[in-house]
Short mmCIF file of C-alpha atoms and ligand atoms in Angstrom, two decimals:
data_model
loop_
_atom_site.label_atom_id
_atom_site.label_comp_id
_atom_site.label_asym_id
_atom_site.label_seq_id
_atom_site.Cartn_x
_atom_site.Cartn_y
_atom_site.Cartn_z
CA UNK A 13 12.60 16.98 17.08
CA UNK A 14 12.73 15.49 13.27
CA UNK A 15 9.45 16.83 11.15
CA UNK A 16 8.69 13.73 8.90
CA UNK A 17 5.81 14.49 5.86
CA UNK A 18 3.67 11.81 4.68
CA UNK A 19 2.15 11.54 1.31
CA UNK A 20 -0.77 9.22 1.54
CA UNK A 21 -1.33 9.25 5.04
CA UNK A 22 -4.65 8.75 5.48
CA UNK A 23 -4.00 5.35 3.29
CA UNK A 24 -3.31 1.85 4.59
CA UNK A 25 0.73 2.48 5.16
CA UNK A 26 0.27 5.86 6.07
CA UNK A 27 -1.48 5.16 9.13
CA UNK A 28 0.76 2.69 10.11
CA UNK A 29 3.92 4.64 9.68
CA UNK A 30 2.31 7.44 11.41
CA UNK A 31 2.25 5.60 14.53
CA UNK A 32 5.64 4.21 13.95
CA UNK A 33 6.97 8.14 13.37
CA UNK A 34 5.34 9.20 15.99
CA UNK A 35 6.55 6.64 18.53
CA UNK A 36 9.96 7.55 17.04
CA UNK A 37 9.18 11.10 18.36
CA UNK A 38 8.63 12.61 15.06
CA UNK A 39 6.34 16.13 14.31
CA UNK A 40 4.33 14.43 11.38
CA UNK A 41 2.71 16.24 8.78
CA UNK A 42 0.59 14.63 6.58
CA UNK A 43 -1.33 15.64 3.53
CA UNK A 44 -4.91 15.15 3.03
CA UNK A 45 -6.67 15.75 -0.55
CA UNK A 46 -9.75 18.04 -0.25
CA UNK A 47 -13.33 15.68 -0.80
CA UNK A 48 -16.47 16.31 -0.04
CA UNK A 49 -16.84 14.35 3.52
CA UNK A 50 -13.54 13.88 6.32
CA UNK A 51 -15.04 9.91 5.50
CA UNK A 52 -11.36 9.38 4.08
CA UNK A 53 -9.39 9.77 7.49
CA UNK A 54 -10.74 6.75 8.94
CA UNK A 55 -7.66 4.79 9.39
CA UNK A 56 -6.18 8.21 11.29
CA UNK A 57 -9.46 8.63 13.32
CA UNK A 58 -9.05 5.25 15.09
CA UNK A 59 -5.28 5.77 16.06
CA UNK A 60 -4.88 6.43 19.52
CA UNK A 61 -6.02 9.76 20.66
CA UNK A 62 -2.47 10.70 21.90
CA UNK A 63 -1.53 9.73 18.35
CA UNK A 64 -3.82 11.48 16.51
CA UNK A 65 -3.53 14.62 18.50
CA UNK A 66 0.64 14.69 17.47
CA UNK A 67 -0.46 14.94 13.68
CA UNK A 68 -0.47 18.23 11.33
CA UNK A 69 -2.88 17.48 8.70
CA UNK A 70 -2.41 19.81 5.38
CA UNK A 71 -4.58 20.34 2.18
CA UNK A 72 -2.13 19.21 -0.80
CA UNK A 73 -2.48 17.35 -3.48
CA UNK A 74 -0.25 15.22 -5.82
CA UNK A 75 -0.95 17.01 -8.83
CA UNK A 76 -1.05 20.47 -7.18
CA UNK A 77 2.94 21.24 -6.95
CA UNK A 78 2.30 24.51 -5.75
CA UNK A 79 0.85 22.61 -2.71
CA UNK A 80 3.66 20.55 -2.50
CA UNK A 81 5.82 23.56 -2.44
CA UNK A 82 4.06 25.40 0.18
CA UNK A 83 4.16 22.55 2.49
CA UNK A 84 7.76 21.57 2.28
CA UNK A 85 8.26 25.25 2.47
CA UNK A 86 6.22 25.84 5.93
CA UNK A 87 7.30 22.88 8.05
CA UNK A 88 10.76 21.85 6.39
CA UNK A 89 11.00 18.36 6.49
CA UNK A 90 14.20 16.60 6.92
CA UNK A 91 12.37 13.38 5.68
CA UNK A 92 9.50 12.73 2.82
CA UNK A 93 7.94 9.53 3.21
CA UNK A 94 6.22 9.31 -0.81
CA UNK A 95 3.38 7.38 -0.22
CA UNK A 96 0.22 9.11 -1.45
CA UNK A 97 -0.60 7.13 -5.55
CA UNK A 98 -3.82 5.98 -7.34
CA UNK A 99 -2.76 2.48 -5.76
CA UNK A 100 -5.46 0.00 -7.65
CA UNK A 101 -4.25 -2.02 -10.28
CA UNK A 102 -7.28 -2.73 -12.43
CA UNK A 103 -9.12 0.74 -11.63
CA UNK A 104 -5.72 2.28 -13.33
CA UNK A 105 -6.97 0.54 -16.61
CA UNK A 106 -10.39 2.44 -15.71
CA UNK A 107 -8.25 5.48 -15.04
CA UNK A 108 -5.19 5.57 -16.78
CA UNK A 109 -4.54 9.09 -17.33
CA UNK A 110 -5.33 10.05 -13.71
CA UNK A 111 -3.10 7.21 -12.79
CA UNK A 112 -0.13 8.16 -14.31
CA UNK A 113 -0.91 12.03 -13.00
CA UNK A 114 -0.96 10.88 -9.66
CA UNK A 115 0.97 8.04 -9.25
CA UNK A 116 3.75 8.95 -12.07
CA UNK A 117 4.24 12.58 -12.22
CA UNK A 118 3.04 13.55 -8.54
CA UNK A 119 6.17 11.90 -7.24
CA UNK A 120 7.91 14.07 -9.85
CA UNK A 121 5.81 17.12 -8.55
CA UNK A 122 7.00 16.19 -4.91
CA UNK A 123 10.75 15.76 -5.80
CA UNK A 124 10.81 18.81 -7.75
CA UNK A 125 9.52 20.40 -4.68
CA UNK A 126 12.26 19.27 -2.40
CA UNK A 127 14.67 20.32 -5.10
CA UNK A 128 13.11 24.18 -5.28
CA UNK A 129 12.92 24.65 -2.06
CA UNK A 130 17.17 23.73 -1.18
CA UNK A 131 16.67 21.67 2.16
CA UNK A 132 19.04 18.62 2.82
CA UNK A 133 15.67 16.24 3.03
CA UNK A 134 15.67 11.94 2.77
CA UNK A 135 12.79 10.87 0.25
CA UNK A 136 11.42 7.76 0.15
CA UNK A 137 9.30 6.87 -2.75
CA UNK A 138 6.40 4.08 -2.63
CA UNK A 139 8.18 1.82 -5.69
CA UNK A 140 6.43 -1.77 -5.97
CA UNK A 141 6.62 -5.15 -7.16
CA UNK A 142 4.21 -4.56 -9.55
CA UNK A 143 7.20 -3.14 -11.60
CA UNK A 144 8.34 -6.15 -12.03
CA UNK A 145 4.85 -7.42 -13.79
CA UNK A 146 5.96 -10.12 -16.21
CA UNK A 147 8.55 -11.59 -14.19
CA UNK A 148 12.16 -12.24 -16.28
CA UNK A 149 13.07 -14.38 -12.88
CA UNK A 150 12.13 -15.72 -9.64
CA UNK A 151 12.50 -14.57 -6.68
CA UNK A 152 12.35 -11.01 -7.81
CA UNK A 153 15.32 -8.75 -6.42
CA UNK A 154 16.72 -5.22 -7.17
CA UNK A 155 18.72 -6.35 -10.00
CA UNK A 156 15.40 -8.24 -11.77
CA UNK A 157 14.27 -5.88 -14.72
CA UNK A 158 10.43 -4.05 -14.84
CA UNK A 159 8.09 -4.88 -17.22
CA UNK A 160 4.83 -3.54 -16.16
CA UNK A 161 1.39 -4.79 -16.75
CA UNK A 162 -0.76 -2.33 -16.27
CA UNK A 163 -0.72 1.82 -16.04
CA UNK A 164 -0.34 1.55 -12.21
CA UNK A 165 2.65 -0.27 -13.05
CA UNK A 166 3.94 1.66 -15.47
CA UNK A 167 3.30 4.79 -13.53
CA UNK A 168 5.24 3.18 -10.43
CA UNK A 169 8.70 2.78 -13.15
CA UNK A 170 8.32 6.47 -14.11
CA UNK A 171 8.09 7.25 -10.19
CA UNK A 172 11.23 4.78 -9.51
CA UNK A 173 13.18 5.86 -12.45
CA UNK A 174 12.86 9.71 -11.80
CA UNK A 175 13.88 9.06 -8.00
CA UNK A 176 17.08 7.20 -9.47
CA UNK A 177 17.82 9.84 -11.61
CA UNK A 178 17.23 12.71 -9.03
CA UNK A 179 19.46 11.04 -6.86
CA UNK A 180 22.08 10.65 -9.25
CA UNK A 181 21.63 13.86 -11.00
CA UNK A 182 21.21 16.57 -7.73
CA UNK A 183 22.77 14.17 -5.16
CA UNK A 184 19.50 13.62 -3.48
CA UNK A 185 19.07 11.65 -0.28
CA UNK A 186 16.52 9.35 -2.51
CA UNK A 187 15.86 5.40 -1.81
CA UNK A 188 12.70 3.52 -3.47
CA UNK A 189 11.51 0.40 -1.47
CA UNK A 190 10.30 -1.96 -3.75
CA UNK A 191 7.71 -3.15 -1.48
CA UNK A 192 5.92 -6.69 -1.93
CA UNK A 193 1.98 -6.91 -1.67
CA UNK A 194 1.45 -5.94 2.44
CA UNK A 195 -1.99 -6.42 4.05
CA UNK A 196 -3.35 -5.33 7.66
CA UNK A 197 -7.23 -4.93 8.46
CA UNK A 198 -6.70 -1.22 7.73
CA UNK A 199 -6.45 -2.68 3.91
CA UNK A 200 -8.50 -0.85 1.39
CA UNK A 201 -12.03 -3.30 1.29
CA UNK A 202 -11.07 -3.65 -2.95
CA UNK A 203 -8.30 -4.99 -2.33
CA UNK A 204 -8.20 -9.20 -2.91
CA UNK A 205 -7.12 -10.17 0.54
CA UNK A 206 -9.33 -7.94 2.43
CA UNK A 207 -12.34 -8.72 -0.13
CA UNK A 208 -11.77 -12.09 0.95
CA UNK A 209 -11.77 -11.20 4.89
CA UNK A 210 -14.52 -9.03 4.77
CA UNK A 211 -16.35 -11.47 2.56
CA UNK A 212 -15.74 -14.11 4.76
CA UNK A 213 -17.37 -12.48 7.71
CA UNK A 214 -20.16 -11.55 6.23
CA UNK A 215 -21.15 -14.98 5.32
CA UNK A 216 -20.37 -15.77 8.28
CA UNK A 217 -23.02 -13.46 9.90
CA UNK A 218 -25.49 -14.60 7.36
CA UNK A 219 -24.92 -11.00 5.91
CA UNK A 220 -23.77 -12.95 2.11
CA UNK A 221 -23.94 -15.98 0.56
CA UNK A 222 -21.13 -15.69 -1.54
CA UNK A 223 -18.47 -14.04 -2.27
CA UNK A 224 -17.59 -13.32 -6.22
CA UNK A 225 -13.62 -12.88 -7.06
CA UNK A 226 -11.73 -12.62 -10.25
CA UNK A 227 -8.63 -14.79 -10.93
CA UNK A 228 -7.72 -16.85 -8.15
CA UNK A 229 -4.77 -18.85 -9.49
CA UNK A 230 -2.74 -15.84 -9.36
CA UNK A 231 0.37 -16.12 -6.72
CA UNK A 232 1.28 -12.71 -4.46
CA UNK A 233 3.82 -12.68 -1.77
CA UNK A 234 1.58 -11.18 1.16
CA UNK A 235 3.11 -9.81 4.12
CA UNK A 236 1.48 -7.44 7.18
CA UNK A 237 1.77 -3.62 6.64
CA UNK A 238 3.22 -3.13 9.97
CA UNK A 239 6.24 -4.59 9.74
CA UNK A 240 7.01 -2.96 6.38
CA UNK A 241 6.79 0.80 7.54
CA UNK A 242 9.73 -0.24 9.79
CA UNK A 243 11.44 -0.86 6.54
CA UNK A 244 10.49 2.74 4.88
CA UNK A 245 11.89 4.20 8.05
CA UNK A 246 14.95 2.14 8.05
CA UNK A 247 16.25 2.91 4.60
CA UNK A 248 16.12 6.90 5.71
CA UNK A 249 18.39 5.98 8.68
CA UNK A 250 20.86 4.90 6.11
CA UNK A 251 23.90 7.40 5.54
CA UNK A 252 23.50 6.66 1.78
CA UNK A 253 20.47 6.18 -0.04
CA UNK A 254 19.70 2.91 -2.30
CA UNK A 255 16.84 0.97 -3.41
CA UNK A 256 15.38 -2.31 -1.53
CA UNK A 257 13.29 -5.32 -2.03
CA UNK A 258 10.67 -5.86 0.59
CA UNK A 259 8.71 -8.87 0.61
CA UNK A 260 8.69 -12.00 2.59
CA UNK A 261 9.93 -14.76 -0.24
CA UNK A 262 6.65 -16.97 0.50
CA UNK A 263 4.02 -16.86 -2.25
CA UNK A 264 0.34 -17.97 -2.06
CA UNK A 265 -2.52 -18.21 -4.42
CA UNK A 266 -5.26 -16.14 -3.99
CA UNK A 267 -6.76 -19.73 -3.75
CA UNK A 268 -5.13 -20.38 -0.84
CA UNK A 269 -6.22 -16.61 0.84
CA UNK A 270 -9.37 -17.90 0.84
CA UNK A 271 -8.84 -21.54 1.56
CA UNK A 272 -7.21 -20.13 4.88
CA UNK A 273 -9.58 -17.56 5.60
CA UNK A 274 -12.96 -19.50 4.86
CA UNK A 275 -11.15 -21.87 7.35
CA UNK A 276 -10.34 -19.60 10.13
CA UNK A 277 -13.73 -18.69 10.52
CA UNK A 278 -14.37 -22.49 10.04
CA UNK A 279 -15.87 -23.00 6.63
CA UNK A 280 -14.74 -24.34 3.28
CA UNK A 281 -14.35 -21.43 0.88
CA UNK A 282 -15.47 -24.13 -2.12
CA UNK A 283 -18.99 -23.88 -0.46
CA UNK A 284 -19.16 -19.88 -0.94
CA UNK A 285 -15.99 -18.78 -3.95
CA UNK A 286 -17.50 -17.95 -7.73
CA UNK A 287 -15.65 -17.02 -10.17
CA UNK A 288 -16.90 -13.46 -12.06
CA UNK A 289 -15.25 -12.02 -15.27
CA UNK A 290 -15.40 -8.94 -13.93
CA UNK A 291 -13.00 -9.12 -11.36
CA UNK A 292 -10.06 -10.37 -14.19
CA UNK A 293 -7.95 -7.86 -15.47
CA UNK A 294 -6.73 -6.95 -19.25
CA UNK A 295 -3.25 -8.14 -18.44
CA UNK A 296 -2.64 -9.80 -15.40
CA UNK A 297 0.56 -9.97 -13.17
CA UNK A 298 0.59 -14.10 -13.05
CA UNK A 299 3.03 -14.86 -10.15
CA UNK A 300 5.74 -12.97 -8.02
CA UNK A 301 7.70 -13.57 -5.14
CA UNK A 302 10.41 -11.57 -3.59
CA UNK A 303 13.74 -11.79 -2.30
CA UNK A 304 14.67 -9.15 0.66
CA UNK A 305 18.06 -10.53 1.09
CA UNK A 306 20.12 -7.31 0.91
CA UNK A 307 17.14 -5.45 3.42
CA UNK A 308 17.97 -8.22 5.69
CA UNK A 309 21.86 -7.72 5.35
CA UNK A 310 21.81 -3.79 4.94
CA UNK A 311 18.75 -2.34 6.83
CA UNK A 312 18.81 -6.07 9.35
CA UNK A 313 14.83 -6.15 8.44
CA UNK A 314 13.01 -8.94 8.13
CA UNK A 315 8.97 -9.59 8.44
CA UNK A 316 7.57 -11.04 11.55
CA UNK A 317 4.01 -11.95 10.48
CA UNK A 318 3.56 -14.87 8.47
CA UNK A 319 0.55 -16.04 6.18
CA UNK A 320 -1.29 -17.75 8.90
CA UNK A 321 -0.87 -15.00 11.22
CA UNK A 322 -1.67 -12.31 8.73
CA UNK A 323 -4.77 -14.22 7.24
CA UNK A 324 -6.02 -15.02 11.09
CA UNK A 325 -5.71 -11.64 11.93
CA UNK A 326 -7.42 -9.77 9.12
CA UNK A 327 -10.42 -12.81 9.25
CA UNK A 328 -10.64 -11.80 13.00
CA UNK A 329 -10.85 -8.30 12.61
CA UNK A 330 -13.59 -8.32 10.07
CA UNK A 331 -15.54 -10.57 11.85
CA UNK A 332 -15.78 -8.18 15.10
CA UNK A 333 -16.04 -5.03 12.53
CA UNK A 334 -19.53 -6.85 10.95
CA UNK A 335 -20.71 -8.08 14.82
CA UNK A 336 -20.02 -4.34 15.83
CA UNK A 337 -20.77 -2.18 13.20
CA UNK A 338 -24.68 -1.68 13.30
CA UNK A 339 -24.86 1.09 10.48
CA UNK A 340 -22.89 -1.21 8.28
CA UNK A 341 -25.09 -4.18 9.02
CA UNK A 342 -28.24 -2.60 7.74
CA UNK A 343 -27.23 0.22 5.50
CA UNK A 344 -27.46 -1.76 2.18
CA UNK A 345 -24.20 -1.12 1.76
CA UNK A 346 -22.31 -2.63 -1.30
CA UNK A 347 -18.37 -3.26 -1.65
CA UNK A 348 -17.50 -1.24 -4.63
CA UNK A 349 -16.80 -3.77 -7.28
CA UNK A 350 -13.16 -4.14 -7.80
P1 NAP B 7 -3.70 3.29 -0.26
O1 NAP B 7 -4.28 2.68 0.99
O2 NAP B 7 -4.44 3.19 -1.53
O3 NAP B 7 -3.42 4.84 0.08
C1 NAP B 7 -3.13 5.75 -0.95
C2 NAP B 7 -3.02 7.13 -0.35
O4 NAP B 7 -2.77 8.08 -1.41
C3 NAP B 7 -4.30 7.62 0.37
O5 NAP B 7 -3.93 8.37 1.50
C4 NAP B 7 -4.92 8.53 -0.68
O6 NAP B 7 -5.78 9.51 -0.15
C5 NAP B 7 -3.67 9.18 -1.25
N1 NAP B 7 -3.91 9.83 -2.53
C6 NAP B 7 -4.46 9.28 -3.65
N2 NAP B 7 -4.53 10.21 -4.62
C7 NAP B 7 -4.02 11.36 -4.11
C8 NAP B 7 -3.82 12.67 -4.63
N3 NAP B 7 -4.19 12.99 -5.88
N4 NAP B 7 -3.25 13.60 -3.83
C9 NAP B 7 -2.91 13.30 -2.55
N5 NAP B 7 -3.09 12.08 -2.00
C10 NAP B 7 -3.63 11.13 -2.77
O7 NAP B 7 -2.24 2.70 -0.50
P2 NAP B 7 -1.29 1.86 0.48
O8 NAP B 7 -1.64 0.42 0.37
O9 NAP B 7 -1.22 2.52 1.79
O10 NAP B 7 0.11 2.02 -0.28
C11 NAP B 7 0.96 3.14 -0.02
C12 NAP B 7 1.86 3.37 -1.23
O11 NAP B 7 2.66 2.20 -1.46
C13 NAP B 7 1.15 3.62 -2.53
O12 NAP B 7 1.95 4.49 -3.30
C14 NAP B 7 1.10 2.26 -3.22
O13 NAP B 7 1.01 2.41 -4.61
C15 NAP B 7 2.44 1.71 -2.78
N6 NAP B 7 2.53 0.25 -2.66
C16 NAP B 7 1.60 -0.43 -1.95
C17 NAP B 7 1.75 -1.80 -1.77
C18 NAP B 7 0.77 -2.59 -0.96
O14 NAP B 7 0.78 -3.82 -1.09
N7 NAP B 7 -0.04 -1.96 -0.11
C19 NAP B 7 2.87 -2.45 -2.32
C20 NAP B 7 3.82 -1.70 -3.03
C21 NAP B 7 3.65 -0.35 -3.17
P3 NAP B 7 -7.38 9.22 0.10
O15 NAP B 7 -7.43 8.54 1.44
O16 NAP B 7 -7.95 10.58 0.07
O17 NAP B 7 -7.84 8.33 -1.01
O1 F7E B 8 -4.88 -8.20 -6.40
C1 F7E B 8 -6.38 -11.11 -7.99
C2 F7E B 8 -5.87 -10.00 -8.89
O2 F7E B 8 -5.88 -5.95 -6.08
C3 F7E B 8 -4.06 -9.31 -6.09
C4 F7E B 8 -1.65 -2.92 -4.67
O3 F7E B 8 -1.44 -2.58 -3.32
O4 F7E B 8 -0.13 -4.77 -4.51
C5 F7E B 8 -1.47 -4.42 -4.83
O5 F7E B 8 -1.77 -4.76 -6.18
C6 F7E B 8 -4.37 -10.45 -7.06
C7 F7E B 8 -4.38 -10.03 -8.53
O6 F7E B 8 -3.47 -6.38 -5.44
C8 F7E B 8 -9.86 -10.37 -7.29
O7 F7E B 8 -6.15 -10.26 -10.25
C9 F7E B 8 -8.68 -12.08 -7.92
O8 F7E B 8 -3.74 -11.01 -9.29
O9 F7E B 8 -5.24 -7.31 -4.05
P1 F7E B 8 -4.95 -6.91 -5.44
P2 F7E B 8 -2.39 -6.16 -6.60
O10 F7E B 8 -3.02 -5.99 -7.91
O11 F7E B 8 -1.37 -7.23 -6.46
C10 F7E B 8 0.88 -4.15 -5.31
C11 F7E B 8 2.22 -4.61 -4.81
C12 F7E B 8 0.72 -2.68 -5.38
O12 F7E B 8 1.69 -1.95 -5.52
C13 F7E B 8 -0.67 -2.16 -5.55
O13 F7E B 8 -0.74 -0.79 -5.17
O14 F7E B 8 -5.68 -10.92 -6.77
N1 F7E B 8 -7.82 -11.04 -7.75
N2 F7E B 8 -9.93 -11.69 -7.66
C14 F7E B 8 -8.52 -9.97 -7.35
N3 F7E B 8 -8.11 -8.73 -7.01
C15 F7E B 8 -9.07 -7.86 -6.61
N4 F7E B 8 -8.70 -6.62 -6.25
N5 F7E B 8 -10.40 -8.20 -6.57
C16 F7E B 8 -10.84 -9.45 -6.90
O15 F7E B 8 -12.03 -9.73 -6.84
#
């Protein structure tokens, strides 16, 4: 049996590649940062029991090495799925230090891990498009150059560049997936599309009456979560590591998120969208789009949800999660403002 870790795996891709691991037959270990409540394994505690019940959670952290080291140590890995960061764009410019501690130099902490402890292990690291920031070309592939926009981003070329060069220095089994915005309902509620889908149904529900969002001309290239942790996994089955663009190669406007979600749950997002300074950033990543033609030739990937599908099913999910979720209805609860 293979022993895959998982940094991050109580996050949005680290549930889903969980399941796919464990499907796979994999023992999966994931780590899990100490807090005050379990309230952060969420997206593991509504996996299917059988699923749940396969996974080892640990204590680690990313900027605890002597964690990482333990860990590797103890259940010797022969792959290391990087996933765990400080994964908000504009709460990095709230927390830039912390950003670049977790997101930059815990990958470093992890690698140097692998590299202490002497085991023949595949890492993956967790590189994104927001590398690419202020776009020299579109699409974006793995030849475009970075030029980050915030410290997220900047933290995420650090992370890239050091899994390059331990590759090229040690020989490591290392490949970065240069993964394209991906979305699911298991999305974290700050982020813009699942803002949108949880604002939608709680207008819906007569639970809002608006919903308040930052810059909405800006273009992503969305696809679903689950079809890019088949991607992650694919690049380990490779006999020789490499770096790959994921992404779909469609970009919307965060304009047309909500013109399509407001819709699904048939109503006209003009009614209900403001506009709030808050929500804009200090330097904003304007447009990007992706092209995945060499993990469609290489790794034979390619996405299988498209916008509508993705939109439909996020819109759908919040609306039953409102309907169900009684505690949530009349708590008072507020979505943190991001
Ligand atoms: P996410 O939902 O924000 O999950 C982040 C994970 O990292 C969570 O499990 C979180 O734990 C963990 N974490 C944060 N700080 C940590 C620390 N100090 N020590 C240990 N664990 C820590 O992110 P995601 O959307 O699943 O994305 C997965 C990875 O891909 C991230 O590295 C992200 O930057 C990168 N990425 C994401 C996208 C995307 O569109 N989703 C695109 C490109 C790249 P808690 O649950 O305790 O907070
Ligand atoms: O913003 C705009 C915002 O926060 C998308 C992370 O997973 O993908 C993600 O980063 C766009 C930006 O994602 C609001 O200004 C408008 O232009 O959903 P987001 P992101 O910044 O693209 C990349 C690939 C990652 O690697 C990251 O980890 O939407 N926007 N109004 C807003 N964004 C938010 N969050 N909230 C708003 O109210």
């Amino acid at each position: 049996m293979k022993t895959a870790l998982i940094t991050g795996i109580t996050g949005q891709d680290g549930s889903y590649l969980s399941e796919l691991l464990i499907s796979k037959g994999y023992r999966v270990i994931g780590i899990v940062r100490r807090s005050s409540s379990v309230d952060s394994r969420g997206r593991l505690d509504h996996l299917d029991p059988d699923v749940r019940k396969k996974i080892i959670l640990q204590y680690g952290d990313m900027t605890d090495a002597s964690s990482l080291v333990a860990i590797i140590k103890r259940f010797e890995p022969s792959e290391v799925y990087n996933l765990a960061a400080q994964s908000h764009v504009k709460i990095s410019f709230d927390q830039p230090i912390y950003t670049s501690e977790v997101t930059g130099v815990g990958t470093l902490n992890v690698l140097e891990a692998i590299r202490i402890s002497g085991l023949n292990v595949r890492f993956y690291q967790a590189s994104s498009s927001e590398q690419f920031g202020k776009v020299a070309h579109t699409p974006q592939n793995e030849s475009t150059p970075f030029y980050p926009r915030s410290p997220y981003g900047v933290s995420k070329v650090f992370a890239h560049w050091i899994t390059v060069n331990y590759r090229e220095a040690y020989g490591m089994h290392n490949s970065c997936g240069i993964l394209f915005n991906h979305e699911s309902p298991r999305r974290g509620e700050n982020f813009v599309t699942r803002k949108i889908s949880l604002g939608v149904a709680k207008i819906k529900e007569e639970m809002d009456a608006e919903l308040r969002l930052g810059n909405i001309d800006s273009q992503r290239d969305w696809g679903f979560a689950g079809d890019y942790v088949e991607a992650m996994w694919l690049m380990l089955q490779q006999e020789k590591p490499d770096d790959y663009v994921v992404a779909t190669g469609v970009s919307h406007t965060v304009r047309d998120f909500c013109e399509a979600a407001f819709s699904h749950a048939g109503m006209d997002y003009k009614d209900y969208v403001k506009t709030d300074s808050e929500y804009f950033r200090p330097s904003e990543v304007d447009a990007l789009r992706g092209d995945a033609a060499k993990a469609r030739e290489k790794l034979g990937w390619k996405p299988k949800t498209d916008f509508k599908s993705l939109v439909g099913m996020m819109v759908d999910s919040d609306l039953a999660f409102v309907r169900n979720n009684f505690s949530y209805k009349h708590s008072g609860f507020r979505l943190s403002r991001r």
